[in-house]
């Protein structure tokens, strides 16, 4: 039975209100409208931004919602005007000459494999046309900075509209996304791995490669060794950095950081002076590049101060909107550059397939980030693991392919 053009009733984890466990519900997913794509989600990971919206966001407007934005799936159907994506098809064939005994065969042809992107790429605006940015005029970061879930959504539960989180909402068996926010990927890609490319790994890796533009032979420091920080270490390594200093207050994270290329480890708790002084001593004056992946304003400042005057570049990747960050102007006058990076500077639709290819070519690690595998029903356990910093990434199986 084809689902095309019909409302799909399926399972989703609904966040009814802030700070409460998600609830598995039966939801209704409307058919895609013009320029939209309905995606069957196969795997989704839990990212810190999901927690941020659930726990720390001071704006309660974006509820009820379906969280989740780091996922991969297959196209189920498309709305009017969508030609870039092929939906799955049910096809019947007549008598098969090779396998007698079956007179009618039903084949389900899987639709294009895709990754929904929270950072859309319309391809036509001033920002899409510039190679200097990935922040399309329709991008989430540009239009919804203070509200992470949009009212406009094809998802509802018992007649109540569910907000769409970061334009994606992937803690659901099906979701509907605008075609400018869908990236088509290699059909050979394992969706339970490449889902990570939809947010955290691209964010950290690209911050080193695209935003900092780390050069071969350089010295780097990465602050905060969650999935994003580890991916930044991997980015520094692949850009040819000679020395990569991993900084974190949890000592046992260094073993993992080594896997991605870290050469040194500094735990600020082991020192009674500012960490930038420790790093300056280790590197005769400061690192060439520092990347902040902790989302804390004090760390942002010390990352900046840890990079060398004259040419040091510091990139802020961590997100917070609860307080301001301060700096002495002299730190910048001395020649340091302070930058920020969203989604690693990758343009969504074109950057993601390239990252998937790098994984398939064994130039990018993904499996090493996955510490836990669960099913969508266990999403609250996955959230608890992340709250307690007991995981790097948990991948949830949502639908069978
Ligand atoms: Zn655009
Ligand atoms: Cu994320």
mmCIF file of C-alpha atoms and ligand atoms in Angstrom:
data_model
loop_
_atom_site.group_PDB
_atom_site.id
_atom_site.type_symbol
_atom_site.label_atom_id
_atom_site.label_comp_id
_atom_site.label_asym_id
_atom_site.label_seq_id
_atom_site.Cartn_x
_atom_site.Cartn_y
_atom_site.Cartn_z
ATOM 1 C CA UNK A 1 0.000 0.000 0.000
ATOM 2 C CA UNK A 2 1.507 3.265 -1.053
ATOM 3 C CA UNK A 3 1.665 6.094 1.441
ATOM 4 C CA UNK A 4 2.130 8.793 -1.207
ATOM 5 C CA UNK A 5 -0.220 11.720 -0.767
ATOM 6 C CA UNK A 6 -1.597 10.337 2.493
ATOM 7 C CA UNK A 7 -1.145 11.293 6.115
ATOM 8 C CA UNK A 8 1.293 8.849 7.721
ATOM 9 C CA UNK A 9 0.582 7.786 11.291
ATOM 10 C CA UNK A 10 3.845 6.844 12.979
ATOM 11 C CA UNK A 11 5.865 6.909 16.183
ATOM 12 C CA UNK A 12 7.773 9.936 17.420
ATOM 13 C CA UNK A 13 9.322 11.136 20.661
ATOM 14 C CA UNK A 14 7.430 14.290 21.609
ATOM 15 C CA UNK A 15 8.833 16.980 23.910
ATOM 16 C CA UNK A 16 5.625 18.380 25.387
ATOM 17 C CA UNK A 17 7.370 20.843 27.691
ATOM 18 C CA UNK A 18 10.870 21.899 28.769
ATOM 19 C CA UNK A 19 12.754 19.787 31.291
ATOM 20 C CA UNK A 20 10.461 16.756 31.062
ATOM 21 C CA UNK A 21 11.261 13.357 29.554
ATOM 22 C CA UNK A 22 10.184 12.920 25.945
ATOM 23 C CA UNK A 23 7.057 10.841 25.387
ATOM 24 C CA UNK A 24 6.662 8.247 22.660
ATOM 25 C CA UNK A 25 3.456 9.149 20.827
ATOM 26 C CA UNK A 26 1.573 8.233 17.715
ATOM 27 C CA UNK A 27 1.802 11.307 15.503
ATOM 28 C CA UNK A 28 0.403 12.332 12.138
ATOM 29 C CA UNK A 29 2.777 13.405 9.388
ATOM 30 C CA UNK A 30 1.053 15.299 6.568
ATOM 31 C CA UNK A 31 2.108 14.747 2.950
ATOM 32 C CA UNK A 32 4.850 17.065 1.667
ATOM 33 C CA UNK A 33 3.631 20.291 0.084
ATOM 34 C CA UNK A 34 5.298 22.121 -2.807
ATOM 35 C CA UNK A 35 9.115 22.035 -2.566
ATOM 36 C CA UNK A 36 9.028 19.668 0.408
ATOM 37 C CA UNK A 37 10.345 16.156 0.928
ATOM 38 C CA UNK A 38 8.931 13.518 3.279
ATOM 39 C CA UNK A 39 11.728 11.414 4.726
ATOM 40 C CA UNK A 40 11.611 8.052 6.454
ATOM 41 C CA UNK A 41 14.211 8.427 9.197
ATOM 42 C CA UNK A 42 16.406 5.332 9.530
ATOM 43 C CA UNK A 43 18.867 6.535 12.182
ATOM 44 C CA UNK A 44 19.260 9.613 14.325
ATOM 45 C CA UNK A 45 21.880 10.599 16.871
ATOM 46 C CA UNK A 46 21.383 12.744 19.953
ATOM 47 C CA UNK A 47 23.298 16.037 19.865
ATOM 48 C CA UNK A 48 23.875 18.649 22.506
ATOM 49 C CA UNK A 49 21.574 21.148 20.769
ATOM 50 C CA UNK A 50 18.635 18.818 21.433
ATOM 51 C CA UNK A 51 19.432 18.975 25.139
ATOM 52 C CA UNK A 52 19.993 22.693 25.001
ATOM 53 C CA UNK A 53 16.491 23.283 23.690
ATOM 54 C CA UNK A 54 14.980 20.851 26.170
ATOM 55 C CA UNK A 55 16.874 21.955 29.277
ATOM 56 C CA UNK A 56 18.561 25.332 28.986
ATOM 57 C CA UNK A 57 16.565 27.287 26.464
ATOM 58 C CA UNK A 58 14.886 30.163 28.243
ATOM 59 C CA UNK A 59 12.317 30.480 25.514
ATOM 60 C CA UNK A 60 9.449 28.073 26.148
ATOM 61 C CA UNK A 61 7.622 29.016 22.936
ATOM 62 C CA UNK A 62 8.976 26.138 20.915
ATOM 63 C CA UNK A 63 6.892 23.399 22.586
ATOM 64 C CA UNK A 64 5.447 20.889 21.992
ATOM 65 C CA UNK A 65 8.087 19.804 19.550
ATOM 66 C CA UNK A 66 9.871 16.825 18.078
ATOM 67 C CA UNK A 67 13.604 17.212 18.704
ATOM 68 C CA UNK A 68 16.426 15.605 16.722
ATOM 69 C CA UNK A 69 18.454 17.044 13.846
ATOM 70 C CA UNK A 70 21.403 14.665 13.275
ATOM 71 C CA UNK A 71 19.929 11.939 11.120
ATOM 72 C CA UNK A 72 19.809 10.016 7.879
ATOM 73 C CA UNK A 73 16.965 8.379 6.011
ATOM 74 C CA UNK A 74 15.323 7.652 2.695
ATOM 75 C CA UNK A 75 12.930 9.744 0.642
ATOM 76 C CA UNK A 76 9.368 8.433 0.968
ATOM 77 C CA UNK A 77 7.604 10.993 -1.209
ATOM 78 C CA UNK A 78 8.059 14.485 -2.595
ATOM 79 C CA UNK A 79 5.847 17.517 -3.064
ATOM 80 C CA UNK A 80 5.114 19.411 -6.239
ATOM 81 C CA UNK A 81 8.114 20.904 -7.972
ATOM 82 C CA UNK A 82 10.678 18.571 -6.411
ATOM 83 C CA UNK A 83 12.789 16.921 -9.116
ATOM 84 C CA UNK A 84 16.085 16.470 -7.319
ATOM 85 C CA UNK A 85 14.951 13.536 -5.147
ATOM 86 C CA UNK A 86 13.533 10.164 -6.131
ATOM 87 C CA UNK A 87 10.974 8.719 -3.715
ATOM 88 C CA UNK A 88 10.735 5.040 -2.891
ATOM 89 C CA UNK A 89 8.399 3.056 -5.111
ATOM 90 C CA UNK A 90 6.279 -0.049 -4.836
ATOM 91 C CA UNK A 91 6.461 -1.867 -8.104
ATOM 92 C CA UNK A 92 4.716 -4.980 -9.261
ATOM 93 C CA UNK A 93 6.039 -7.171 -11.967
ATOM 94 C CA UNK A 94 4.319 -9.947 -13.836
ATOM 95 C CA UNK A 95 5.433 -13.528 -13.944
ATOM 96 C CA UNK A 96 9.095 -13.982 -13.217
ATOM 97 C CA UNK A 97 10.647 -16.499 -15.539
ATOM 98 C CA UNK A 98 13.549 -17.317 -13.267
ATOM 99 C CA UNK A 99 11.607 -17.986 -10.120
ATOM 100 C CA UNK A 100 8.568 -19.937 -11.078
ATOM 101 C CA UNK A 101 6.108 -20.469 -8.328
ATOM 102 C CA UNK A 102 5.667 -16.732 -7.744
ATOM 103 C CA UNK A 103 3.257 -15.231 -10.168
ATOM 104 C CA UNK A 104 3.342 -11.670 -8.907
ATOM 105 C CA UNK A 105 6.269 -9.981 -7.328
ATOM 106 C CA UNK A 106 6.180 -6.912 -5.198
ATOM 107 C CA UNK A 107 9.338 -4.897 -5.156
ATOM 108 C CA UNK A 108 9.917 -2.015 -2.853
ATOM 109 C CA UNK A 109 12.514 0.253 -4.369
ATOM 110 C CA UNK A 110 14.083 2.397 -1.730
ATOM 111 C CA UNK A 111 14.092 6.105 -2.366
ATOM 112 C CA UNK A 112 17.194 8.294 -2.429
ATOM 113 C CA UNK A 113 19.311 8.190 0.697
ATOM 114 C CA UNK A 114 19.430 11.603 2.300
ATOM 115 C CA UNK A 115 20.590 13.604 5.286
ATOM 116 C CA UNK A 116 18.305 16.413 6.463
ATOM 117 C CA UNK A 117 20.283 19.614 7.053
ATOM 118 C CA UNK A 118 19.438 22.198 9.655
ATOM 119 C CA UNK A 119 21.405 24.730 7.619
ATOM 120 C CA UNK A 120 19.481 24.997 4.367
ATOM 121 C CA UNK A 121 21.045 26.044 1.082
ATOM 122 C CA UNK A 122 18.686 27.726 -1.386
ATOM 123 C CA UNK A 123 21.492 28.226 -3.885
ATOM 124 C CA UNK A 124 20.142 31.569 -5.024
ATOM 125 C CA UNK A 125 20.588 34.137 -2.280
ATOM 126 C CA UNK A 126 23.495 36.506 -1.768
ATOM 127 C CA UNK A 127 24.961 34.240 0.916
ATOM 128 C CA UNK A 128 24.626 30.996 -1.041
ATOM 129 C CA UNK A 129 26.346 32.648 -3.986
ATOM 130 C CA UNK A 130 29.279 33.727 -1.826
ATOM 131 C CA UNK A 131 32.008 31.184 -1.114
ATOM 132 C CA UNK A 132 32.665 33.052 2.155
ATOM 133 C CA UNK A 133 29.717 31.693 4.134
ATOM 134 C CA UNK A 134 27.316 28.800 4.554
ATOM 135 C CA UNK A 135 24.558 30.875 6.095
ATOM 136 C CA UNK A 136 21.828 30.951 3.477
ATOM 137 C CA UNK A 137 19.194 33.647 3.843
ATOM 138 C CA UNK A 138 16.726 30.868 4.734
ATOM 139 C CA UNK A 139 19.130 29.196 7.184
ATOM 140 C CA UNK A 140 17.935 28.405 10.630
ATOM 141 C CA UNK A 141 20.765 30.338 12.256
ATOM 142 C CA UNK A 142 19.821 33.458 10.365
ATOM 143 C CA UNK A 143 16.068 33.556 10.830
ATOM 144 C CA UNK A 144 15.338 31.713 14.047
ATOM 145 C CA UNK A 145 18.267 32.552 16.244
ATOM 146 C CA UNK A 146 16.201 32.964 19.368
ATOM 147 C CA UNK A 147 13.617 30.286 18.648
ATOM 148 C CA UNK A 148 14.858 26.849 17.756
ATOM 149 C CA UNK A 149 11.523 25.336 16.797
ATOM 150 C CA UNK A 150 9.306 26.668 14.070
ATOM 151 C CA UNK A 151 5.503 26.728 14.232
ATOM 152 C CA UNK A 152 5.270 25.799 10.570
ATOM 153 C CA UNK A 153 5.349 22.021 10.592
ATOM 154 C CA UNK A 154 3.723 18.999 8.977
ATOM 155 C CA UNK A 155 3.751 17.082 12.270
ATOM 156 C CA UNK A 156 0.834 16.897 14.665
ATOM 157 C CA UNK A 157 -0.347 14.792 17.575
ATOM 158 C CA UNK A 158 -4.056 14.361 18.266
ATOM 159 C CA UNK A 159 -4.838 17.505 16.339
ATOM 160 C CA UNK A 160 -2.193 19.590 18.091
ATOM 161 C CA UNK A 161 0.527 21.009 15.859
ATOM 162 C CA UNK A 162 4.058 19.990 16.856
ATOM 163 C CA UNK A 163 6.786 22.585 16.338
ATOM 164 C CA UNK A 164 9.574 21.642 13.977
ATOM 165 C CA UNK A 165 12.945 21.697 15.722
ATOM 166 C CA UNK A 166 15.812 23.258 13.726
ATOM 167 C CA UNK A 167 13.826 22.708 10.546
ATOM 168 C CA UNK A 168 14.269 18.955 10.841
ATOM 169 C CA UNK A 169 12.644 17.030 13.786
ATOM 170 C CA UNK A 170 14.248 13.625 13.389
ATOM 171 C CA UNK A 171 13.141 11.836 16.579
ATOM 172 C CA UNK A 172 10.278 10.584 14.427
ATOM 173 C CA UNK A 173 9.777 7.753 11.975
ATOM 174 C CA UNK A 174 8.839 10.306 9.327
ATOM 175 C CA UNK A 175 9.439 14.023 8.936
ATOM 176 C CA UNK A 176 8.879 16.639 6.246
ATOM 177 C CA UNK A 177 11.690 18.984 5.293
ATOM 178 C CA UNK A 178 12.053 21.735 2.691
ATOM 179 C CA UNK A 179 14.052 20.561 -0.324
ATOM 180 C CA UNK A 180 16.679 23.241 0.280
ATOM 181 C CA UNK A 181 17.410 21.441 3.569
ATOM 182 C CA UNK A 182 17.989 17.930 2.210
ATOM 183 C CA UNK A 183 21.319 16.531 0.990
ATOM 184 C CA UNK A 184 21.379 13.509 -1.309
ATOM 185 C CA UNK A 185 24.139 11.063 -0.415
ATOM 186 C CA UNK A 186 25.835 7.988 -1.869
ATOM 187 C CA UNK A 187 23.395 5.024 -1.870
ATOM 188 C CA UNK A 188 26.160 2.830 -0.410
ATOM 189 C CA UNK A 189 26.456 4.936 2.738
ATOM 190 C CA UNK A 190 25.497 3.166 5.997
ATOM 191 C CA UNK A 191 22.832 5.453 7.420
ATOM 192 C CA UNK A 192 23.479 4.449 11.044
ATOM 193 C CA UNK A 193 26.980 5.931 10.717
ATOM 194 C CA UNK A 194 26.677 8.851 8.298
ATOM 195 C CA UNK A 195 23.810 10.337 10.300
ATOM 196 C CA UNK A 196 26.566 11.916 12.431
ATOM 197 C CA UNK A 197 27.583 14.051 9.463
ATOM 198 C CA UNK A 198 24.271 15.916 9.792
ATOM 199 C CA UNK A 199 25.630 18.007 12.665
ATOM 200 C CA UNK A 200 28.402 17.340 15.194
ATOM 201 C CA UNK A 201 31.152 15.803 13.119
ATOM 202 C CA UNK A 202 30.876 18.293 10.262
ATOM 203 C CA UNK A 203 30.712 21.126 12.805
ATOM 204 C CA UNK A 204 34.006 20.235 14.483
ATOM 205 C CA UNK A 205 35.878 18.966 11.451
ATOM 206 C CA UNK A 206 34.917 21.946 9.310
ATOM 207 C CA UNK A 207 35.792 24.444 12.052
ATOM 208 C CA UNK A 208 39.413 23.303 11.692
ATOM 209 C CA UNK A 209 39.512 22.777 7.949
ATOM 210 C CA UNK A 210 37.171 25.466 6.601
ATOM 211 C CA UNK A 211 36.996 28.186 9.256
ATOM 212 C CA UNK A 212 40.393 28.160 10.982
ATOM 213 C CA UNK A 213 41.997 26.914 7.754
ATOM 214 C CA UNK A 214 44.646 25.021 9.705
ATOM 215 C CA UNK A 215 47.942 24.803 7.801
ATOM 216 C CA UNK A 216 50.353 21.875 7.567
ATOM 217 C CA UNK A 217 53.013 21.868 10.273
ATOM 218 C CA UNK A 218 51.038 24.117 12.610
ATOM 219 C CA UNK A 219 50.278 23.802 16.309
ATOM 220 C CA UNK A 220 46.618 23.653 17.360
ATOM 221 C CA UNK A 221 44.665 23.515 20.596
ATOM 222 C CA UNK A 222 41.138 22.130 20.890
ATOM 223 C CA UNK A 223 39.129 23.042 23.994
ATOM 224 C CA UNK A 224 36.366 20.608 24.993
ATOM 225 C CA UNK A 225 36.495 16.971 23.888
ATOM 226 C CA UNK A 226 32.900 16.033 23.172
ATOM 227 C CA UNK A 227 32.033 14.753 19.703
ATOM 228 C CA UNK A 228 32.486 18.220 18.175
ATOM 229 C CA UNK A 229 35.894 18.761 19.828
ATOM 230 C CA UNK A 230 37.101 15.303 18.806
ATOM 231 C CA UNK A 231 35.983 16.014 15.250
ATOM 232 C CA UNK A 232 37.940 19.304 15.409
ATOM 233 C CA UNK A 233 41.025 17.314 16.474
ATOM 234 C CA UNK A 234 40.445 15.039 13.470
ATOM 235 C CA UNK A 235 40.123 18.127 11.220
ATOM 236 C CA UNK A 236 43.413 19.583 12.517
ATOM 237 C CA UNK A 237 45.110 16.260 11.901
ATOM 238 C CA UNK A 238 43.788 15.917 8.369
ATOM 239 C CA UNK A 239 44.877 19.510 7.606
ATOM 240 C CA UNK A 240 48.415 18.456 8.520
ATOM 241 C CA UNK A 241 48.840 19.990 11.989
ATOM 242 C CA UNK A 242 52.027 18.774 13.631
ATOM 243 C CA UNK A 243 50.985 19.230 17.207
ATOM 244 C CA UNK A 244 47.403 19.041 18.500
ATOM 245 C CA UNK A 245 46.891 19.880 22.153
ATOM 246 C CA UNK A 246 43.623 18.565 23.554
ATOM 247 C CA UNK A 247 42.244 20.503 26.525
ATOM 248 C CA UNK A 248 39.548 19.123 28.827
ATOM 249 C CA UNK A 249 38.808 18.889 32.528
ATOM 250 C CA UNK A 250 37.932 15.181 32.278
ATOM 251 C CA UNK A 251 41.241 13.309 32.183
ATOM 252 C CA UNK A 252 40.057 10.060 30.615
ATOM 253 C CA UNK A 253 38.981 11.855 27.446
ATOM 254 C CA UNK A 254 42.571 11.999 26.235
ATOM 255 C CA UNK A 255 42.676 8.333 25.251
ATOM 256 C CA UNK A 256 39.852 8.969 22.821
ATOM 257 C CA UNK A 257 41.422 12.222 21.589
ATOM 258 C CA UNK A 258 44.590 10.299 20.658
ATOM 259 C CA UNK A 259 42.521 8.111 18.346
ATOM 260 C CA UNK A 260 41.669 11.237 16.334
ATOM 261 C CA UNK A 261 45.211 12.613 16.306
ATOM 262 C CA UNK A 262 45.795 14.568 19.534
ATOM 263 C CA UNK A 263 49.481 14.660 20.499
ATOM 264 C CA UNK A 264 49.310 16.410 23.894
ATOM 265 C CA UNK A 265 46.765 16.707 26.655
ATOM 266 C CA UNK A 266 46.276 19.515 29.133
ATOM 267 C CA UNK A 267 43.861 19.321 32.031
ATOM 268 C CA UNK A 268 43.274 22.814 33.459
ATOM 269 C CA UNK A 269 42.606 21.175 36.832
ATOM 270 C CA UNK A 270 46.250 20.110 36.982
ATOM 271 C CA UNK A 271 47.455 23.720 36.868
ATOM 272 C CA UNK A 272 47.041 26.636 39.213
ATOM 273 C CA UNK A 273 47.647 29.307 36.610
ATOM 274 C CA UNK A 274 45.626 30.364 33.555
ATOM 275 C CA UNK A 275 45.600 27.752 30.832
ATOM 276 C CA UNK A 276 46.741 30.226 28.177
ATOM 277 C CA UNK A 277 50.005 30.647 30.114
ATOM 278 C CA UNK A 278 50.476 26.897 30.258
ATOM 279 C CA UNK A 279 49.919 26.623 26.509
ATOM 280 C CA UNK A 280 52.193 29.618 25.810
ATOM 281 C CA UNK A 281 55.015 27.888 27.696
ATOM 282 C CA UNK A 282 54.448 24.645 25.822
ATOM 283 C CA UNK A 283 54.518 26.319 22.409
ATOM 284 C CA UNK A 284 56.963 29.230 22.792
ATOM 285 C CA UNK A 285 54.318 31.918 22.833
ATOM 286 C CA UNK A 286 50.963 30.391 21.884
ATOM 287 C CA UNK A 287 49.316 28.045 19.386
ATOM 288 C CA UNK A 288 48.683 28.942 15.750
ATOM 289 C CA UNK A 289 45.040 27.878 15.938
ATOM 290 C CA UNK A 290 42.677 27.324 18.825
ATOM 291 C CA UNK A 291 39.177 25.886 18.540
ATOM 292 C CA UNK A 292 36.627 26.263 21.309
ATOM 293 C CA UNK A 293 34.068 23.447 21.500
ATOM 294 C CA UNK A 294 32.811 23.783 25.069
ATOM 295 C CA UNK A 295 30.130 26.466 24.734
ATOM 296 C CA UNK A 296 31.378 28.346 27.809
ATOM 297 C CA UNK A 297 32.327 32.019 27.672
ATOM 298 C CA UNK A 298 35.378 31.649 29.974
ATOM 299 C CA UNK A 299 36.683 28.922 27.679
ATOM 300 C CA UNK A 300 36.084 31.105 24.611
ATOM 301 C CA UNK A 301 38.226 33.789 26.171
ATOM 302 C CA UNK A 302 41.051 31.491 27.177
ATOM 303 C CA UNK A 303 41.023 29.862 23.740
ATOM 304 C CA UNK A 304 41.535 33.291 22.192
ATOM 305 C CA UNK A 305 44.292 34.169 24.657
ATOM 306 C CA UNK A 306 45.978 30.820 24.030
ATOM 307 C CA UNK A 307 46.655 31.569 20.417
ATOM 308 C CA UNK A 308 49.795 33.448 19.513
ATOM 309 C CA UNK A 309 49.770 37.214 18.983
ATOM 310 C CA UNK A 310 50.606 38.337 15.425
ATOM 311 C CA UNK A 311 48.809 35.574 13.552
ATOM 312 C CA UNK A 312 46.892 33.268 15.913
ATOM 313 C CA UNK A 313 43.368 32.347 14.867
ATOM 314 C CA UNK A 314 40.734 31.317 17.393
ATOM 315 C CA UNK A 315 37.415 29.807 16.357
ATOM 316 C CA UNK A 316 34.298 29.671 18.545
ATOM 317 C CA UNK A 317 32.162 26.619 17.835
ATOM 318 C CA UNK A 318 30.348 26.075 21.142
ATOM 319 C CA UNK A 319 26.957 27.661 21.511
ATOM 320 C CA UNK A 320 25.463 29.604 24.381
ATOM 321 C CA UNK A 321 23.177 32.591 24.573
ATOM 322 C CA UNK A 322 23.013 33.048 28.323
ATOM 323 C CA UNK A 323 25.855 35.560 28.743
ATOM 324 C CA UNK A 324 28.322 37.842 26.993
ATOM 325 C CA UNK A 325 31.922 37.044 26.304
ATOM 326 C CA UNK A 326 34.639 39.555 27.286
ATOM 327 C CA UNK A 327 38.091 40.234 25.922
ATOM 328 C CA UNK A 328 40.845 42.828 26.352
ATOM 329 C CA UNK A 329 41.052 44.731 23.063
ATOM 330 C CA UNK A 330 44.844 44.410 23.202
ATOM 331 C CA UNK A 331 44.491 40.674 22.576
ATOM 332 C CA UNK A 332 43.001 41.442 19.184
ATOM 333 C CA UNK A 333 45.141 44.516 18.458
ATOM 334 C CA UNK A 334 48.126 42.197 18.880
ATOM 335 C CA UNK A 335 47.054 40.503 15.673
ATOM 336 C CA UNK A 336 44.867 37.618 16.762
ATOM 337 C CA UNK A 337 41.782 36.806 14.718
ATOM 338 C CA UNK A 338 38.558 35.724 16.434
ATOM 339 C CA UNK A 339 36.047 33.829 14.331
ATOM 340 C CA UNK A 340 32.869 31.834 14.770
ATOM 341 C CA UNK A 341 31.773 28.773 12.864
ATOM 342 C CA UNK A 342 28.373 27.219 12.251
ATOM 343 C CA UNK A 343 28.178 23.693 10.838
ATOM 344 C CA UNK A 344 31.905 23.833 10.201
ATOM 345 C CA UNK A 345 31.453 26.378 7.432
ATOM 346 C CA UNK A 346 30.027 23.662 5.165
ATOM 347 C CA UNK A 347 27.230 24.643 2.828
ATOM 348 C CA UNK A 348 24.567 22.074 3.719
ATOM 349 C CA UNK A 349 23.574 20.464 0.443
ATOM 350 C CA UNK A 350 27.008 20.371 -1.151
ATOM 351 C CA UNK A 351 29.169 19.849 1.923
ATOM 352 C CA UNK A 352 27.398 16.780 3.305
ATOM 353 C CA UNK A 353 27.770 14.473 0.274
ATOM 354 C CA UNK A 354 31.498 15.292 0.268
ATOM 355 C CA UNK A 355 31.828 14.322 3.936
ATOM 356 C CA UNK A 356 29.937 11.079 3.265
ATOM 357 C CA UNK A 357 32.328 10.333 0.414
ATOM 358 C CA UNK A 358 35.322 11.019 2.678
ATOM 359 C CA UNK A 359 33.928 8.449 5.128
ATOM 360 C CA UNK A 360 33.390 5.861 2.370
ATOM 361 C CA UNK A 361 36.974 6.531 1.177
ATOM 362 C CA UNK A 362 38.189 5.961 4.761
ATOM 363 C CA UNK A 363 39.490 9.511 5.046
ATOM 364 C CA UNK A 364 37.052 10.405 7.822
ATOM 365 C CA UNK A 365 36.376 8.480 11.009
ATOM 366 C CA UNK A 366 32.790 8.085 12.208
ATOM 367 C CA UNK A 367 32.480 4.685 13.890
ATOM 368 C CA UNK A 368 34.906 5.798 16.629
ATOM 369 C CA UNK A 369 32.422 8.440 17.805
ATOM 370 C CA UNK A 370 29.618 5.974 18.385
ATOM 371 C CA UNK A 371 29.710 4.749 21.978
ATOM 372 C CA UNK A 372 26.090 3.562 22.269
ATOM 373 C CA UNK A 373 23.405 2.151 19.985
ATOM 374 C CA UNK A 374 19.751 2.141 20.977
ATOM 375 C CA UNK A 375 16.286 2.412 19.467
ATOM 376 C CA UNK A 376 14.097 5.512 19.308
ATOM 377 C CA UNK A 377 12.017 4.223 22.256
ATOM 378 C CA UNK A 378 15.140 4.556 24.424
ATOM 379 C CA UNK A 379 15.696 8.209 23.578
ATOM 380 C CA UNK A 380 15.355 9.326 27.209
ATOM 381 C CA UNK A 381 18.156 6.956 28.218
ATOM 382 C CA UNK A 382 20.284 8.421 25.441
ATOM 383 C CA UNK A 383 19.534 11.929 26.704
ATOM 384 C CA UNK A 384 20.517 10.915 30.249
ATOM 385 C CA UNK A 385 23.821 9.508 28.992
ATOM 386 C CA UNK A 386 24.573 12.794 27.288
ATOM 387 C CA UNK A 387 23.557 14.847 30.336
ATOM 388 C CA UNK A 388 25.985 12.835 32.444
ATOM 389 C CA UNK A 389 28.762 13.073 29.797
ATOM 390 C CA UNK A 390 28.818 9.264 29.619
ATOM 391 C CA UNK A 391 28.721 9.018 25.858
ATOM 392 C CA UNK A 392 30.230 10.597 22.807
ATOM 393 C CA UNK A 393 27.443 9.758 20.429
ATOM 394 C CA UNK A 394 24.411 7.518 20.830
ATOM 395 C CA UNK A 395 22.834 6.443 17.555
ATOM 396 C CA UNK A 396 19.137 5.541 17.698
ATOM 397 C CA UNK A 397 17.657 3.173 15.163
ATOM 398 C CA UNK A 398 14.326 4.662 14.062
ATOM 399 C CA UNK A 399 12.950 2.682 11.072
ATOM 400 C CA UNK A 400 14.216 -0.345 9.218
ATOM 401 C CA UNK A 401 15.428 0.709 5.806
HETATM 402 ZN ZN1 LIG B 1 20.518 30.808 0.113
HETATM 403 CU CU1 LIG B 2 23.666 19.329 16.627
#
